[in-house]
Short mmCIF file of C-alpha atoms and ligand atoms in Angstrom, two decimals:
data_model
loop_
_atom_site.label_atom_id
_atom_site.label_comp_id
_atom_site.label_asym_id
_atom_site.label_seq_id
_atom_site.Cartn_x
_atom_site.Cartn_y
_atom_site.Cartn_z
CA UNK A 1117 -18.28 21.65 -5.71
CA UNK A 1118 -17.95 19.99 -2.33
CA UNK A 1119 -14.80 20.41 -0.17
CA UNK A 1120 -13.75 16.83 -1.04
CA UNK A 1121 -14.22 17.43 -4.65
CA UNK A 1122 -11.93 20.42 -4.38
CA UNK A 1123 -9.27 18.25 -2.82
CA UNK A 1124 -9.64 15.81 -5.85
CA UNK A 1125 -9.20 18.80 -8.18
CA UNK A 1126 -6.20 20.15 -6.38
CA UNK A 1127 -4.52 16.66 -6.36
CA UNK A 1128 -5.14 16.24 -10.12
CA UNK A 1129 -3.49 19.71 -10.56
CA UNK A 1130 -0.50 18.68 -8.40
CA UNK A 1131 -1.16 21.73 -6.06
CA UNK A 1132 0.70 20.44 -2.93
CA UNK A 1133 -0.03 23.50 -0.66
CA UNK A 1134 -3.72 23.42 -1.85
CA UNK A 1135 -4.23 19.80 -1.05
CA UNK A 1136 -2.66 20.41 2.43
CA UNK A 1137 -4.74 23.35 3.14
CA UNK A 1138 -7.94 21.81 2.12
CA UNK A 1139 -7.28 18.54 3.72
CA UNK A 1140 -6.51 20.35 7.03
CA UNK A 1141 -9.68 22.41 6.73
CA UNK A 1142 -11.67 19.19 6.08
CA UNK A 1143 -10.15 17.62 9.18
CA UNK A 1144 -10.92 20.79 11.27
CA UNK A 1145 -14.47 20.71 9.95
CA UNK A 1146 -14.78 17.21 11.48
CA UNK A 1147 -14.84 15.17 8.24
CA UNK A 1148 -13.35 11.73 9.08
CA UNK A 1149 -9.86 11.02 7.73
CA UNK A 1150 -11.08 7.89 5.97
CA UNK A 1151 -13.68 9.88 4.11
CA UNK A 1152 -11.10 12.57 3.04
CA UNK A 1153 -8.89 9.74 1.76
CA UNK A 1154 -11.60 7.73 0.00
CA UNK A 1155 -13.63 10.53 -1.47
CA UNK A 1156 -10.97 13.36 -1.89
CA UNK A 1157 -7.50 12.04 -2.45
CA UNK A 1158 -8.05 8.51 -4.03
CA UNK A 1159 -10.48 9.61 -6.74
CA UNK A 1160 -7.85 12.21 -7.76
CA UNK A 1161 -5.06 9.65 -8.12
CA UNK A 1162 -7.34 7.44 -10.17
CA UNK A 1163 -7.90 10.37 -12.57
CA UNK A 1164 -4.21 10.94 -12.80
CA UNK A 1165 -3.62 7.26 -13.46
CA UNK A 1166 -6.16 7.32 -16.43
CA UNK A 1167 -4.73 10.50 -17.83
CA UNK A 1168 -1.22 9.08 -17.65
CA UNK A 1169 -2.34 5.98 -19.40
CA UNK A 1170 -3.93 7.88 -22.23
CA UNK A 1171 -0.79 10.04 -22.66
CA UNK A 1172 -2.82 13.20 -21.68
CA UNK A 1173 -0.25 13.90 -18.93
CA UNK A 1174 3.45 12.89 -18.40
CA UNK A 1175 5.79 11.86 -15.50
CA UNK A 1176 6.40 15.39 -14.12
CA UNK A 1177 2.70 15.87 -13.64
CA UNK A 1178 2.31 12.43 -12.11
CA UNK A 1179 5.26 13.24 -9.72
CA UNK A 1180 3.56 16.43 -8.64
CA UNK A 1181 0.24 14.75 -7.99
CA UNK A 1182 2.02 11.83 -6.16
CA UNK A 1183 3.71 14.42 -4.00
CA UNK A 1184 0.41 16.12 -3.31
CA UNK A 1185 -0.99 12.71 -2.38
CA UNK A 1186 1.86 12.15 0.03
CA UNK A 1187 1.34 15.58 1.62
CA UNK A 1188 -2.40 14.91 2.08
CA UNK A 1189 -1.85 11.36 3.40
CA UNK A 1190 0.83 12.65 5.94
CA UNK A 1191 -1.82 15.03 7.37
CA UNK A 1192 -4.26 12.16 7.66
CA UNK A 1193 -1.70 9.70 9.08
CA UNK A 1194 -2.18 10.42 12.78
CA UNK A 1195 -5.89 10.00 12.35
CA UNK A 1196 -5.77 6.83 10.34
CA UNK A 1197 -3.34 5.32 12.75
CA UNK A 1198 -5.13 6.52 15.81
CA UNK A 1199 -6.97 4.16 18.33
CA UNK A 1200 -4.35 1.44 18.19
CA UNK A 1201 -4.41 -1.20 20.85
CA UNK A 1202 -1.36 -3.34 21.71
CA UNK A 1203 0.20 -4.91 18.71
CA UNK A 1204 -1.58 -8.15 17.64
CA UNK A 1205 1.06 -9.32 15.21
CA UNK A 1206 4.17 -8.21 13.33
CA UNK A 1207 3.92 -7.45 9.65
CA UNK A 1208 7.00 -6.92 7.43
CA UNK A 1209 5.92 -4.89 4.40
CA UNK A 1210 7.55 -3.49 1.35
CA UNK A 1211 7.39 -2.68 -2.46
CA UNK A 1212 9.19 -5.49 -4.35
CA UNK A 1213 12.46 -5.11 -6.15
CA UNK A 1214 12.39 -2.93 -9.31
CA UNK A 1215 9.29 -1.04 -8.14
CA UNK A 1216 9.40 2.61 -6.82
CA UNK A 1217 5.61 3.01 -6.20
CA UNK A 1218 4.77 3.45 -2.53
CA UNK A 1219 1.61 5.41 -2.09
CA UNK A 1220 -0.62 2.24 -1.93
CA UNK A 1221 1.91 0.35 0.22
CA UNK A 1222 1.94 3.40 2.61
CA UNK A 1223 -1.86 3.32 2.94
CA UNK A 1224 -1.85 -0.43 3.63
CA UNK A 1225 0.88 0.27 6.30
CA UNK A 1226 -1.24 2.97 7.95
CA UNK A 1227 -4.43 0.95 7.98
CA UNK A 1228 -2.54 -2.08 9.50
CA UNK A 1229 -1.03 0.19 12.15
CA UNK A 1230 -4.47 1.68 12.86
CA UNK A 1231 -5.81 -1.86 13.31
CA UNK A 1232 -3.16 -2.60 16.03
CA UNK A 1233 -0.52 -4.40 13.95
CA UNK A 1234 3.19 -3.78 14.50
CA UNK A 1235 4.36 -2.86 10.97
CA UNK A 1236 8.00 -2.89 9.73
CA UNK A 1237 8.07 -0.93 6.58
CA UNK A 1238 11.07 -1.73 4.42
CA UNK A 1239 10.21 0.91 1.76
CA UNK A 1240 10.53 0.50 -1.96
CA UNK A 1241 12.65 -1.55 -4.31
CA UNK A 1242 13.22 -4.19 -1.62
CA UNK A 1243 15.11 -7.26 -2.83
CA UNK A 1244 14.16 -10.83 -1.83
CA UNK A 1245 17.27 -11.19 0.25
CA UNK A 1246 16.27 -8.28 2.46
CA UNK A 1247 12.63 -9.43 2.87
CA UNK A 1248 14.00 -12.92 3.98
CA UNK A 1249 16.39 -11.37 6.46
CA UNK A 1250 13.75 -9.13 7.97
CA UNK A 1251 11.14 -11.94 8.20
CA UNK A 1252 13.66 -14.11 10.06
CA UNK A 1253 15.03 -11.35 12.34
CA UNK A 1254 11.68 -9.84 13.29
CA UNK A 1255 10.01 -13.22 13.58
CA UNK A 1256 7.29 -11.73 11.37
CA UNK A 1257 3.78 -13.23 11.44
CA UNK A 1258 2.95 -11.67 8.07
CA UNK A 1259 4.93 -10.66 5.02
CA UNK A 1260 3.08 -8.16 2.89
CA UNK A 1261 4.38 -7.57 -0.68
CA UNK A 1262 3.22 -4.70 -2.84
CA UNK A 1263 3.81 -4.26 -6.68
CA UNK A 1264 2.43 -1.75 -9.16
CA UNK A 1265 4.20 -2.83 -12.31
CA UNK A 1266 3.61 -5.97 -14.34
CA UNK A 1267 7.39 -6.03 -14.67
CA UNK A 1268 8.01 -6.23 -10.90
CA UNK A 1269 5.32 -8.71 -10.10
CA UNK A 1270 7.63 -11.69 -10.72
CA UNK A 1271 9.77 -10.46 -7.84
CA UNK A 1272 6.99 -11.35 -5.53
CA UNK A 1273 7.33 -14.95 -6.59
CA UNK A 1274 11.20 -14.74 -6.32
CA UNK A 1275 10.74 -13.45 -2.75
CA UNK A 1276 8.40 -16.29 -1.82
CA UNK A 1277 10.80 -18.83 -3.48
CA UNK A 1278 13.73 -17.52 -1.37
CA UNK A 1279 11.76 -17.89 1.78
CA UNK A 1280 11.01 -21.45 0.93
CA UNK A 1281 14.70 -22.08 0.07
CA UNK A 1282 15.63 -20.67 3.53
CA UNK A 1283 12.93 -22.79 5.30
CA UNK A 1284 11.05 -19.59 6.31
CA UNK A 1285 8.01 -19.86 4.13
CA UNK A 1286 5.89 -22.14 6.39
CA UNK A 1287 6.31 -19.89 9.45
CA UNK A 1288 4.96 -16.74 7.83
CA UNK A 1289 1.71 -15.73 6.14
CA UNK A 1290 2.42 -14.15 2.73
CA UNK A 1291 0.00 -11.43 1.44
CA UNK A 1292 0.31 -9.71 -1.93
CA UNK A 1293 -1.41 -6.74 -3.48
CA UNK A 1294 -1.15 -3.74 -5.74
CA UNK A 1295 -3.12 -2.56 -8.81
CA UNK A 1296 -1.99 -5.33 -11.32
CA UNK A 1297 -2.07 -8.13 -8.74
CA UNK A 1298 -5.07 -10.37 -8.67
CA UNK A 1299 -6.32 -13.39 -6.61
CA UNK A 1300 -5.47 -15.65 -9.59
CA UNK A 1301 -1.85 -14.38 -9.47
CA UNK A 1302 -1.69 -14.77 -5.71
CA UNK A 1303 -2.79 -18.32 -6.18
CA UNK A 1304 -0.44 -18.96 -8.99
CA UNK A 1305 2.66 -17.86 -6.86
CA UNK A 1306 1.40 -19.69 -3.73
CA UNK A 1307 0.74 -16.59 -1.66
CA UNK A 1308 -1.61 -17.11 1.24
CA UNK A 1309 -3.71 -14.00 0.69
CA UNK A 1310 -4.57 -11.06 -1.63
CA UNK A 1311 -6.53 -7.96 -1.01
CA UNK A 1312 -7.73 -5.31 -3.52
CA UNK A 1313 -7.36 -2.31 -1.28
CA UNK A 1314 -5.90 -1.24 2.07
CA UNK A 1315 -8.98 -1.79 4.21
CA UNK A 1316 -9.60 -5.15 2.72
CA UNK A 1317 -5.87 -5.90 3.45
CA UNK A 1318 -6.58 -5.39 7.15
CA UNK A 1319 -9.59 -7.73 6.96
CA UNK A 1320 -7.57 -10.39 5.12
CA UNK A 1321 -4.64 -10.09 7.52
CA UNK A 1322 -6.93 -10.67 10.44
CA UNK A 1323 -8.73 -13.68 8.80
CA UNK A 1324 -5.44 -15.27 7.83
CA UNK A 1325 -3.96 -14.83 11.34
CA UNK A 1326 -7.09 -16.27 12.90
CA UNK A 1327 -7.04 -19.39 10.67
CA UNK A 1328 -3.30 -19.94 11.18
CA UNK A 1329 -3.76 -19.70 14.98
CA UNK A 1330 -6.65 -22.06 14.97
CA UNK A 1331 -4.84 -24.57 12.78
CA UNK A 1332 -1.81 -24.42 15.14
CA UNK A 1333 -3.98 -25.08 18.05
CA UNK A 1334 -5.55 -28.04 16.19
CA UNK A 1335 -8.95 -26.38 15.56
CO1 LIG B 2785 3.82 4.68 -12.31
N1 LIG B 2785 2.85 3.34 -13.44
N2 LIG B 2785 5.41 4.34 -13.29
N3 LIG B 2785 4.43 6.14 -11.30
N4 LIG B 2785 2.10 5.02 -11.75
C1 LIG B 2785 1.54 2.97 -13.00
C2 LIG B 2785 1.48 1.85 -11.96
C3 LIG B 2785 0.81 2.62 -14.35
C4 LIG B 2785 -0.35 1.58 -14.27
C5 LIG B 2785 0.40 3.87 -15.13
C6 LIG B 2785 -0.35 3.62 -16.37
O1 LIG B 2785 0.29 3.14 -17.43
N5 LIG B 2785 -1.63 3.73 -16.36
C7 LIG B 2785 2.05 1.98 -15.09
C8 LIG B 2785 2.33 0.53 -14.91
C9 LIG B 2785 1.99 -0.32 -16.12
C10 LIG B 2785 2.17 -1.78 -15.97
O2 LIG B 2785 3.07 -2.19 -15.32
N6 LIG B 2785 1.29 -2.55 -16.62
C11 LIG B 2785 3.17 2.80 -14.48
C12 LIG B 2785 4.49 3.01 -15.14
C13 LIG B 2785 4.58 2.41 -16.54
C14 LIG B 2785 5.53 3.69 -14.56
C15 LIG B 2785 6.95 3.87 -15.03
C16 LIG B 2785 7.59 2.73 -15.72
C17 LIG B 2785 6.91 5.14 -15.99
C18 LIG B 2785 8.17 5.44 -16.72
O3 LIG B 2785 9.11 5.71 -16.06
N7 LIG B 2785 8.04 5.40 -18.00
C19 LIG B 2785 7.68 4.26 -13.82
C20 LIG B 2785 8.27 3.09 -13.08
C21 LIG B 2785 9.13 3.41 -11.90
C22 LIG B 2785 9.47 2.23 -11.08
O4 LIG B 2785 8.78 1.84 -10.16
N8 LIG B 2785 10.65 1.51 -11.29
C23 LIG B 2785 6.66 4.89 -12.96
C24 LIG B 2785 6.84 5.91 -12.02
C25 LIG B 2785 5.80 6.55 -11.30
C26 LIG B 2785 6.06 7.74 -10.46
C27 LIG B 2785 7.39 7.71 -9.67
C28 LIG B 2785 5.95 8.98 -11.31
C29 LIG B 2785 4.77 7.77 -9.49
C30 LIG B 2785 5.04 6.95 -8.21
C31 LIG B 2785 5.19 7.78 -7.00
C32 LIG B 2785 5.15 7.06 -5.66
O5 LIG B 2785 4.56 5.99 -5.53
N9 LIG B 2785 5.82 7.56 -4.73
C33 LIG B 2785 3.74 6.84 -10.38
C34 LIG B 2785 2.37 6.85 -10.12
C35 LIG B 2785 1.83 7.82 -9.10
C36 LIG B 2785 1.58 5.95 -10.83
C37 LIG B 2785 -0.04 5.87 -10.88
C38 LIG B 2785 -0.53 7.10 -11.65
C39 LIG B 2785 -0.69 5.89 -9.47
C40 LIG B 2785 -0.24 4.81 -8.52
C41 LIG B 2785 -0.88 5.10 -7.17
O6 LIG B 2785 -0.23 5.57 -6.26
N10 LIG B 2785 -2.15 4.92 -7.01
C42 LIG B 2785 -0.20 4.42 -11.61
C43 LIG B 2785 -1.53 4.43 -12.37
C44 LIG B 2785 -2.63 3.59 -11.55
O7 LIG B 2785 -2.40 2.83 -10.66
N11 LIG B 2785 -3.86 3.92 -11.88
C45 LIG B 2785 1.08 4.23 -12.27
C46 LIG B 2785 -2.84 5.16 -5.83
C47 LIG B 2785 -2.64 4.10 -4.82
C48 LIG B 2785 -3.48 4.48 -3.54
O8 LIG B 2785 -3.21 2.93 -5.33
O9 LIG B 2785 -0.89 1.82 -5.41
O10 LIG B 2785 -2.94 0.62 -6.47
P1 LIG B 2785 -2.33 1.50 -5.46
O11 LIG B 2785 -2.64 0.81 -3.97
C49 LIG B 2785 -3.90 0.43 -3.58
C50 LIG B 2785 -4.17 -1.06 -3.96
O12 LIG B 2785 -3.54 -1.55 -5.06
C51 LIG B 2785 -3.89 -1.78 -2.69
O13 LIG B 2785 -4.16 -0.91 -1.63
C52 LIG B 2785 -3.87 0.45 -2.08
C53 LIG B 2785 -4.88 1.35 -1.41
O14 LIG B 2785 -6.22 1.04 -1.60
N12 LIG B 2785 -2.50 -2.36 -2.48
C54 LIG B 2785 -2.33 -3.54 -1.70
C55 LIG B 2785 -1.23 -1.85 -2.80
N13 LIG B 2785 -0.31 -2.69 -2.22
C56 LIG B 2785 -0.92 -3.61 -1.61
C57 LIG B 2785 -0.45 -4.74 -0.72
C58 LIG B 2785 -1.40 -5.56 -0.24
C59 LIG B 2785 -2.77 -5.42 -0.33
C60 LIG B 2785 -3.26 -4.32 -1.12
O15 LIG B 2785 -1.06 -6.63 0.51
C61 LIG B 2785 0.26 -6.88 0.80
#
């Protein structure tokens, strides 16, 4: 078994110190943080998700694996966020109301920071009112909404609707994402962009900013 496969196994087993130890050893051995994330930690979380869905494991096991994921990601954080240049734009990000999932949202946050964005992370279970307040106060260029539950997805629309009511919607690029969210859903609720994963979120944020700046300047 490779070092990264061992990380995957420890994460599935919810072994927090084991994940920390192996992730640190992998970093020390010069394996890039992105590779440890993509080939060690994320495959483990996928297995956990599948087993949870098939009732092979239950919430306590999922919580332990999620904690192991957090611990691993914390170790990688400085490496994923490294190399930033001056902030190119401000992003307000959060998991929508009714939803407590934050692992994916935290990865998107890290990748955006690593790409030089200034990111204001509002955390989990964020209500539309709070998103609207922060977008206005921070003069955000991008609002990034994450949802992992089909039951919390409608709160993405509620948030965008509130921004429209307040006259804030036109001034901000709205991006959505999370496992159950699709491009079709993004179009349906009038979001400007959707991305399937954290690195695509960075690409999409850049593209959207570029096209909004060129349309402002008339080209
Ligand atoms: Co929950 N859970 N969970 N859970 N959980 C899911 C989401 C579920 C699919 C599991 C399943 O049934 N297979 C299911 C949802 C079903 C549905 O809605 N159709 C589910 C359920 C049902 C629940 C509870 C209701 C369970 C219960 O209590 N009976 C409950 C709800 C609590 C609540 O939120 N109100 C619950 C609770 C939990 C835990 C607390 C135990 C824990 C969360 C811990 C935490 O986040 N701190 C948890 C976990 C860990 C999961 C699974 C297993 C893994 C989620 C995860 O972290 N994935 C998940 C199963 C699964 O998704 N396969 C599941 C790894 C993460 C890196 O991926 O978050 O998708 P993801 O993020 C990706 C992309 O989606 C994207 O980039 C990220 C990185 O590449 N992305 C964006 C995310 N946000 C983005 C925003 C963007 C762009 C891209 O732009 C703005």
